[in-house]
Short mmCIF file of C-alpha atoms in Angstrom, two decimals:
data_model
loop_
_atom_site.label_atom_id
_atom_site.label_comp_id
_atom_site.label_asym_id
_atom_site.label_seq_id
_atom_site.Cartn_x
_atom_site.Cartn_y
_atom_site.Cartn_z
CA MET A 1060 159.77 78.77 164.91
CA SER A 1061 163.38 79.45 163.87
CA THR A 1062 165.80 82.35 164.01
CA PRO A 1063 168.73 83.51 161.98
CA HIS A 1064 170.13 84.96 165.20
CA LEU A 1065 171.56 81.80 167.04
CA MET A 1066 174.91 80.56 166.48
CA ASN A 1067 175.36 77.57 164.32
CA THR A 1068 176.45 75.47 167.32
CA TYR A 1069 173.73 72.52 167.65
CA ASN A 1070 172.67 70.30 164.59
CA ARG A 1071 169.19 70.39 166.04
CA LEU A 1072 166.56 67.90 165.62
CA PRO A 1073 163.13 69.14 163.74
CA VAL A 1074 161.21 69.33 167.02
CA THR A 1075 160.65 71.88 169.86
CA PHE A 1076 158.95 70.75 173.22
CA VAL A 1077 156.67 72.81 175.01
CA LYS A 1078 155.55 70.81 177.95
CA GLY A 1079 156.69 67.80 179.92
CA GLN A 1080 155.58 65.44 182.58
CA GLY A 1081 157.70 62.58 183.94
CA SER A 1082 159.32 60.86 181.41
CA THR A 1083 156.85 62.33 178.77
CA LEU A 1084 157.42 65.31 176.52
CA TRP A 1085 154.95 67.16 173.99
CA ASP A 1086 155.82 69.23 171.10
CA THR A 1087 154.29 72.05 169.68
CA GLU A 1088 151.76 69.70 167.56
CA GLY A 1089 150.80 68.04 170.80
CA LYS A 1090 152.62 64.86 169.85
CA ALA A 1091 153.93 62.79 172.73
CA TYR A 1092 157.33 61.32 173.13
CA LEU A 1093 158.76 58.84 175.46
CA ASP A 1094 162.11 60.51 176.72
CA ALA A 1095 164.80 58.14 177.20
CA LEU A 1096 167.65 60.86 177.33
CA SER A 1097 166.44 62.87 180.21
CA GLY A 1098 168.08 66.03 178.65
CA VAL A 1099 171.64 63.92 178.71
CA ALA A 1100 171.41 62.68 182.07
CA VAL A 1101 169.99 65.85 183.36
CA CYS A 1102 166.65 65.36 184.37
CA GLY A 1103 166.95 62.34 186.81
CA LEU A 1104 163.63 63.23 188.38
CA GLY A 1105 161.80 63.66 185.28
CA HIS A 1106 159.65 66.74 183.71
CA ALA A 1107 157.89 69.17 185.82
CA GLN A 1108 158.51 67.32 189.02
CA PRO A 1109 156.28 68.97 191.70
CA ASP A 1110 158.83 69.32 194.54
CA ILE A 1111 161.39 70.79 192.41
CA ALA A 1112 158.97 73.31 190.82
CA GLN A 1113 157.99 74.39 194.32
CA ALA A 1114 161.37 75.06 195.43
CA ILE A 1115 162.06 76.95 192.42
CA CYS A 1116 158.98 79.17 192.74
CA GLU A 1117 159.19 79.61 196.70
CA GLN A 1118 162.88 80.67 196.33
CA ALA A 1119 162.48 82.91 193.34
CA GLN A 1120 160.10 84.89 195.49
CA THR A 1121 162.59 84.90 198.37
CA LEU A 1122 166.10 85.43 197.02
CA ILE A 1123 167.91 84.13 194.05
CA HIS A 1124 171.37 86.10 194.08
CA THR A 1125 173.68 87.78 196.17
CA SER A 1126 177.03 86.54 195.35
CA ASN A 1127 179.55 84.61 197.13
CA ILE A 1128 180.89 88.01 198.84
CA TYR A 1129 178.46 86.87 201.42
CA GLY A 1130 177.39 83.74 202.97
CA ILE A 1131 174.58 81.79 201.60
CA GLU A 1132 172.62 79.48 203.88
CA TRP A 1133 171.37 77.14 201.14
CA GLN A 1134 174.91 76.72 199.82
CA GLU A 1135 176.27 75.60 203.38
CA ARG A 1136 173.32 73.12 203.56
CA LEU A 1137 174.11 71.34 200.27
CA ALA A 1138 177.66 71.28 200.74
CA ASP A 1139 177.05 69.64 204.00
CA ARG A 1140 174.49 67.12 202.29
CA LEU A 1141 176.96 66.48 199.31
CA CYS A 1142 179.76 65.77 201.84
CA ALA A 1143 177.57 63.27 204.08
CA ILE A 1144 176.49 61.11 201.08
CA SER A 1145 179.71 61.06 199.18
CA GLY A 1146 182.37 61.19 201.93
CA MET A 1147 184.13 64.05 200.69
CA GLU A 1148 185.15 67.08 202.85
CA LYS A 1149 184.87 70.37 200.90
CA VAL A 1150 182.77 71.80 198.26
CA PHE A 1151 183.27 74.56 195.25
CA PHE A 1152 180.13 75.34 193.59
CA CYS A 1153 179.99 76.43 189.80
CA ASN A 1154 177.47 76.08 187.01
CA SER A 1155 178.05 73.17 184.95
CA GLY A 1156 180.32 70.08 184.69
CA ALA A 1157 183.02 71.77 182.36
CA GLU A 1158 183.65 74.35 185.30
CA ALA A 1159 183.69 71.62 187.93
CA ASN A 1160 186.33 69.87 185.67
CA GLU A 1161 188.15 73.24 185.18
CA ALA A 1162 188.41 73.47 189.08
CA ALA A 1163 189.66 69.99 189.39
CA ILE A 1164 192.49 70.61 187.00
CA LYS A 1165 193.35 73.90 189.18
CA LEU A 1166 193.55 71.75 192.01
CA ALA A 1167 196.00 69.48 190.33
CA ARG A 1168 198.22 72.39 189.34
CA LEU A 1169 198.27 73.59 192.56
CA HIS A 1170 198.86 70.40 194.24
CA ALA A 1171 201.77 69.81 191.95
CA HIS A 1172 203.30 73.55 192.55
CA ARG A 1173 203.35 72.73 196.36
CA LYS A 1174 205.35 69.89 195.67
CA GLY A 1175 207.70 71.50 193.47
CA ILE A 1176 206.71 70.41 190.37
CA ALA A 1177 206.93 72.72 187.72
CA ASP A 1178 205.57 71.31 184.60
CA PRO A 1179 202.82 68.96 186.00
CA ARG A 1180 201.07 66.61 183.84
CA ILE A 1181 197.67 64.87 184.28
CA VAL A 1182 196.79 61.47 183.23
CA VAL A 1183 193.63 61.33 181.23
CA MET A 1184 191.69 58.50 179.00
CA GLU A 1185 191.43 57.74 175.77
CA SER A 1186 187.91 58.17 174.49
CA SER A 1187 186.90 60.40 177.50
CA PHE A 1188 184.70 63.63 177.46
CA HIS A 1189 185.35 66.36 180.25
CA GLY A 1190 183.98 69.63 178.75
CA ARG A 1191 184.51 72.11 175.78
CA THR A 1192 186.32 74.90 177.55
CA LEU A 1193 189.70 74.94 176.36
CA ALA A 1194 191.38 73.22 179.38
CA THR A 1195 188.75 70.41 179.47
CA LEU A 1196 188.43 69.87 175.72
CA SER A 1197 192.39 69.33 175.82
CA ALA A 1198 191.72 66.81 178.71
CA THR A 1199 189.13 64.85 176.48
CA GLY A 1200 189.88 61.84 174.51
CA ASN A 1201 188.02 62.98 171.26
CA ARG A 1202 189.77 64.43 168.32
CA LYS A 1203 186.66 65.91 167.08
CA VAL A 1204 185.79 68.18 169.83
CA GLN A 1205 189.44 69.75 169.94
CA ALA A 1206 189.88 69.98 166.15
CA GLY A 1207 189.99 73.70 165.04
CA PHE A 1208 191.17 74.82 168.61
CA GLU A 1209 194.65 74.46 168.87
CA PRO A 1210 197.09 74.94 170.44
CA LEU A 1211 195.58 72.87 173.20
CA VAL A 1212 196.14 73.21 176.70
CA GLY A 1213 199.19 70.98 177.60
CA GLY A 1214 199.89 68.97 180.62
CA PHE A 1215 197.84 65.96 179.76
CA VAL A 1216 199.14 62.27 179.39
CA ARG A 1217 196.68 59.85 177.60
CA VAL A 1218 196.32 56.34 178.41
CA PRO A 1219 193.78 53.68 177.11
CA TYR A 1220 190.58 53.59 179.29
CA GLY A 1221 190.49 50.58 181.61
CA ASP A 1222 194.20 49.48 181.25
CA LEU A 1223 196.07 49.59 184.57
CA ASP A 1224 198.99 48.37 183.03
CA THR A 1225 199.97 51.09 180.84
CA LEU A 1226 198.71 53.34 183.66
CA ARG A 1227 201.38 51.84 185.80
CA GLN A 1228 204.06 52.09 183.19
CA VAL A 1229 203.27 55.79 182.68
CA GLY A 1230 203.53 56.23 186.48
CA ASN A 1231 207.06 54.50 186.58
CA HIS A 1232 208.60 56.62 184.09
CA ASP A 1233 206.93 60.01 184.13
CA ARG A 1234 208.04 61.88 187.39
CA ASN A 1235 205.76 65.03 186.70
CA ILE A 1236 202.12 63.12 186.94
CA VAL A 1237 200.29 64.68 189.58
CA ALA A 1238 196.92 63.44 189.16
CA VAL A 1239 194.59 61.09 187.40
CA LEU A 1240 191.39 62.12 185.97
CA VAL A 1241 188.78 59.31 185.07
CA GLU A 1242 185.30 58.64 184.69
CA PRO A 1243 183.79 55.91 186.11
CA VAL A 1244 181.70 54.90 183.21
CA GLN A 1245 182.52 56.80 180.08
CA GLY A 1246 179.25 58.43 178.71
CA GLU A 1247 180.19 59.98 175.54
CA GLY A 1248 182.73 57.60 174.96
CA GLY A 1249 180.06 54.94 174.21
CA VAL A 1250 178.78 53.62 177.80
CA ARG A 1251 182.00 51.90 178.57
CA VAL A 1252 181.94 50.35 181.73
CA PRO A 1253 185.61 49.18 183.14
CA PRO A 1254 186.51 46.28 184.92
CA SER A 1255 185.47 46.02 188.40
CA SER A 1256 188.76 46.35 189.81
CA TYR A 1257 189.79 49.71 187.76
CA LEU A 1258 188.88 52.37 190.17
CA GLN A 1259 190.58 50.57 192.89
CA GLY A 1260 193.93 50.01 191.22
CA ILE A 1261 193.85 53.80 190.19
CA ARG A 1262 193.24 54.61 193.87
CA GLU A 1263 196.30 52.30 194.51
CA LEU A 1264 198.59 53.66 192.03
CA CYS A 1265 197.47 57.31 193.02
CA ASP A 1266 198.18 56.35 196.78
CA GLN A 1267 201.59 55.14 195.92
CA HIS A 1268 202.81 57.94 193.93
CA GLY A 1269 200.96 60.79 195.68
CA TRP A 1270 198.95 61.61 192.80
CA LEU A 1271 195.37 62.91 193.37
CA MET A 1272 192.71 60.75 192.18
CA MET A 1273 190.07 62.86 190.25
CA VAL A 1274 186.92 61.09 189.27
CA ASP A 1275 184.45 63.19 186.95
CA GLU A 1276 181.25 62.33 188.04
CA VAL A 1277 179.28 64.79 185.66
CA GLN A 1278 177.14 62.17 184.11
CA THR A 1279 177.55 59.27 186.28
CA GLY A 1280 176.53 61.19 189.80
CA ILE A 1281 173.42 61.68 191.71
CA GLY A 1282 171.88 58.07 191.43
CA ARG A 1283 172.63 57.66 187.54
CA THR A 1284 174.49 54.30 188.12
CA GLY A 1285 172.26 52.97 190.93
CA GLU A 1286 174.50 54.48 193.83
CA TRP A 1287 175.07 58.48 194.63
CA PHE A 1288 178.28 58.36 192.70
CA GLY A 1289 179.81 55.80 190.52
CA PHE A 1290 182.98 55.57 192.33
CA GLN A 1291 180.99 54.20 195.30
CA HIS A 1292 180.39 50.81 193.52
CA ALA A 1293 184.25 50.40 194.02
CA GLY A 1294 184.32 50.97 197.58
CA ILE A 1295 186.78 53.78 197.38
CA ARG A 1296 186.99 57.57 197.62
CA PRO A 1297 188.68 59.77 195.39
CA ASP A 1298 190.36 62.97 196.16
CA VAL A 1299 188.46 65.23 193.83
CA MET A 1300 185.25 64.82 192.13
CA SER A 1301 183.08 67.00 189.52
CA LEU A 1302 179.29 66.90 189.60
CA ALA A 1303 176.72 68.56 187.53
CA LYS A 1304 174.06 67.56 185.33
CA GLY A 1305 171.35 65.43 187.59
CA LEU A 1306 172.28 67.60 190.61
CA GLY A 1307 169.93 70.39 189.41
CA ASN A 1308 167.44 68.42 187.56
CA GLY A 1309 167.53 71.15 184.87
CA VAL A 1310 168.77 74.07 186.60
CA PRO A 1311 172.22 74.85 185.82
CA VAL A 1312 174.64 74.01 188.90
CA GLY A 1313 178.08 72.18 189.60
CA ALA A 1314 180.33 71.25 191.82
CA CYS A 1315 183.84 70.24 192.31
CA LEU A 1316 184.26 68.19 195.67
CA ALA A 1317 187.64 67.43 197.49
CA ALA A 1318 188.83 65.32 200.55
CA GLY A 1319 192.20 65.00 202.18
CA ALA A 1320 195.02 66.82 200.97
CA ALA A 1321 193.13 68.25 197.92
CA ALA A 1322 190.60 69.73 200.29
CA GLY A 1323 192.78 72.39 201.76
CA LEU A 1324 194.38 73.58 198.35
CA PHE A 1325 192.13 76.57 197.63
CA ALA A 1326 192.46 79.64 199.20
CA PRO A 1327 190.72 82.94 198.85
CA GLY A 1328 191.71 84.32 195.31
CA ASN A 1329 192.62 81.00 193.86
CA HIS A 1330 189.20 80.30 192.41
CA GLY A 1331 185.71 81.75 192.02
CA SER A 1332 182.40 82.11 190.34
CA THR A 1333 180.00 84.95 190.22
CA PHE A 1334 176.93 82.79 189.78
CA GLY A 1335 178.04 79.82 191.38
CA GLY A 1336 176.38 78.30 194.50
CA ASN A 1337 173.53 80.97 194.26
CA PRO A 1338 170.48 80.50 196.57
CA LEU A 1339 168.00 79.35 193.88
CA VAL A 1340 170.39 76.68 192.71
CA CYS A 1341 171.54 75.32 195.66
CA ARG A 1342 167.90 74.81 197.25
CA VAL A 1343 166.77 72.85 193.97
CA ALA A 1344 170.02 70.92 194.23
CA HIS A 1345 169.31 70.28 197.86
CA THR A 1346 165.48 69.38 197.08
CA VAL A 1347 166.82 66.91 194.36
CA LEU A 1348 168.80 64.90 196.90
CA GLY A 1349 166.13 64.92 199.33
CA VAL A 1350 163.55 63.50 196.78
CA ILE A 1351 166.13 60.87 195.58
CA GLU A 1352 166.42 59.59 199.23
CA ARG A 1353 162.61 59.98 200.22
CA ASP A 1354 161.31 58.05 196.97
CA GLY A 1355 164.48 55.38 197.11
CA LEU A 1356 165.38 56.16 193.43
CA LEU A 1357 168.94 54.74 194.06
CA ALA A 1358 167.66 51.33 194.48
CA ARG A 1359 165.15 52.21 191.45
CA ALA A 1360 167.64 53.00 189.11
CA ARG A 1361 169.29 49.48 189.68
CA THR A 1362 166.32 47.45 189.17
CA LEU A 1363 164.97 49.66 186.32
CA GLY A 1364 168.36 49.74 184.61
CA GLU A 1365 168.43 45.75 185.01
CA ARG A 1366 164.83 45.66 183.45
CA ILE A 1367 165.75 47.78 180.37
CA ARG A 1368 169.24 46.10 180.01
CA GLY A 1369 168.01 42.67 180.42
CA GLY A 1370 165.04 43.28 178.27
CA LEU A 1371 167.31 44.41 175.33
CA ALA A 1372 170.07 41.71 175.83
CA ALA A 1373 167.24 39.00 175.62
CA ARG A 1374 165.40 40.31 172.60
CA LEU A 1375 168.49 41.22 170.66
CA SER A 1376 170.69 38.06 171.21
CA GLY A 1377 171.83 36.48 168.32
CA THR A 1378 170.76 39.32 166.18
CA LYS A 1379 173.24 40.04 163.44
CA GLY A 1380 174.85 43.68 163.85
CA VAL A 1381 174.18 43.76 167.37
CA VAL A 1382 177.75 43.45 169.13
CA GLU A 1383 176.81 44.26 172.88
CA VAL A 1384 174.11 45.40 175.38
CA ARG A 1385 175.94 46.73 178.42
CA GLY A 1386 175.76 49.68 181.13
CA LEU A 1387 175.53 50.36 184.54
CA GLY A 1388 172.37 51.42 186.41
CA LEU A 1389 170.55 53.78 184.10
CA MET A 1390 173.62 54.22 181.79
CA ILE A 1391 172.83 51.80 179.01
CA GLY A 1392 174.35 51.30 175.51
CA THR A 1393 173.65 49.18 172.78
CA GLN A 1394 176.70 48.73 170.49
CA LEU A 1395 175.82 48.17 166.85
CA ASP A 1396 178.74 46.95 164.27
CA ARG A 1397 178.13 49.86 162.18
CA PRO A 1398 177.68 53.83 162.42
CA CYS A 1399 173.81 54.09 163.65
CA GLY A 1400 173.40 58.07 163.96
CA GLU A 1401 170.22 58.13 161.66
CA LEU A 1402 168.25 55.91 164.31
CA VAL A 1403 168.00 59.26 166.30
CA LYS A 1404 165.69 60.77 163.67
CA LEU A 1405 163.98 57.45 162.95
CA ALA A 1406 163.31 57.03 166.52
CA LEU A 1407 162.15 60.49 166.87
CA ALA A 1408 159.57 60.07 164.34
CA ARG A 1409 158.12 57.32 166.08
CA GLY A 1410 157.73 59.20 169.62
CA LEU A 1411 160.93 58.09 171.04
CA LEU A 1412 164.12 60.08 172.19
CA ILE A 1413 167.22 58.36 172.38
CA ASN A 1414 170.85 59.16 171.60
CA VAL A 1415 173.97 57.77 169.60
CA THR A 1416 177.36 58.20 170.81
CA ALA A 1417 180.66 56.97 169.47
CA ASP A 1418 179.11 56.40 166.26
CA SER A 1419 177.82 53.04 166.90
CA VAL A 1420 176.29 53.21 170.55
CA ILE A 1421 172.70 53.73 171.20
CA ARG A 1422 172.65 55.59 174.34
CA LEU A 1423 170.08 55.53 176.85
CA LEU A 1424 169.68 57.96 180.06
CA PRO A 1425 166.01 57.38 181.32
CA ALA A 1426 164.82 59.17 184.52
CA LEU A 1427 165.03 57.62 187.77
CA VAL A 1428 161.37 57.93 187.97
CA MET A 1429 160.27 56.16 184.64
CA SER A 1430 157.73 53.70 185.10
CA ASP A 1431 157.89 49.98 184.48
CA GLU A 1432 155.12 50.23 181.48
CA GLN A 1433 157.47 52.98 180.10
CA ALA A 1434 160.50 50.95 180.37
CA ASP A 1435 159.14 48.18 178.58
CA ALA A 1436 157.74 50.39 176.03
CA LEU A 1437 161.09 51.79 175.59
CA VAL A 1438 162.64 48.00 175.16
CA ASP A 1439 159.67 47.17 172.72
CA GLY A 1440 160.08 50.45 170.51
CA LEU A 1441 164.14 49.98 170.42
CA VAL A 1442 164.07 46.45 169.74
CA ASP A 1443 161.77 47.02 166.60
CA LEU A 1444 163.70 49.86 165.47
CA VAL A 1445 167.23 48.23 165.90
CA THR A 1446 166.08 44.92 164.07
CA GLU A 1447 164.45 46.98 161.28
CA PHE A 1448 167.53 48.91 160.81
CA LEU A 1449 169.94 46.27 160.62
CA SER A 1450 167.78 44.38 158.11
CA GLY A 1451 167.70 47.59 155.84
CA GLY A 1452 163.97 48.30 156.35
CA ALA A 1453 163.81 51.07 159.06
CA LYS A 1454 162.23 54.27 157.58
CA ALA A 1455 160.85 57.42 159.27
#
């Protein structure tokens, strides 16, 4: 089914799904697909998860929305839980990752003005992705998403990802810098994992200069990397953190968390959201956290990621055209030496859902609940597809 009334904002694949269970989706013709994308890192608990379905059903029959004019019990419970697992202190709830990053940018601006800096600048990274609102696409290090939307929002300084020396040099020469916004692992940028000391180094520079360290955990958060949050691999705490995607397992919810000096910046009237933090989404997000903890899914993300990554690396080793298999937890990228966007449709025809980002990186974002058998089937299918593609023989 198609309609001429939808805006042409997506280059959709020729398939419509009608049912899901775990890591399997079925289309309108009854064909089954192995889902290795999870709605782009959203459905970490898989499709039709029973606890999530029950939470949605019960809360929808009780109370969906009242607005933030009033107290919201599930919002308070979720804020307490998020702060307990992250070490952060305050939470603002919104509806998406872009909104969470907008809140982070506004916090940085408030921080600047309270320090008497009239022209504040935030350091952002090349190849980053932070959203598609005007401010977040301006922060994004991808010219394709910015083109046609000029003039962009000012106040951003861009440096190479993973490069502490350049960040240090910029900080020594620009007294208007007030914050650094960084992804613990770049997702849209090609599943790029920085050096192990990178986040620690940013933390040290932020402490030295009085900057806010702001981490975009929209894709890396909620267990995706094998810890609750990507920054926890570095043993540090940021000043600001943005969340969305996996927090709601498909229900739209975002959050901006703050600690230290950043925690007290917002006051009534500084920021808000009509739908943000309503009882329905907060109960679902609270349930997501409970299931991850109950079922040991952080450890599962680590072992499953190692299984898939190791399988791909071993079987593609020495294959001409494969540059690298890399990742952290269940963020896995296989970089080829050539553009490979056509692999998405080729995989779809074989019942496999994958993604290609940064033109030449096959990105896998499986659910934390994918079985070992499904993981092995994913490796088998992808190895066959890549091998045939690189030899010129892959066909739909």
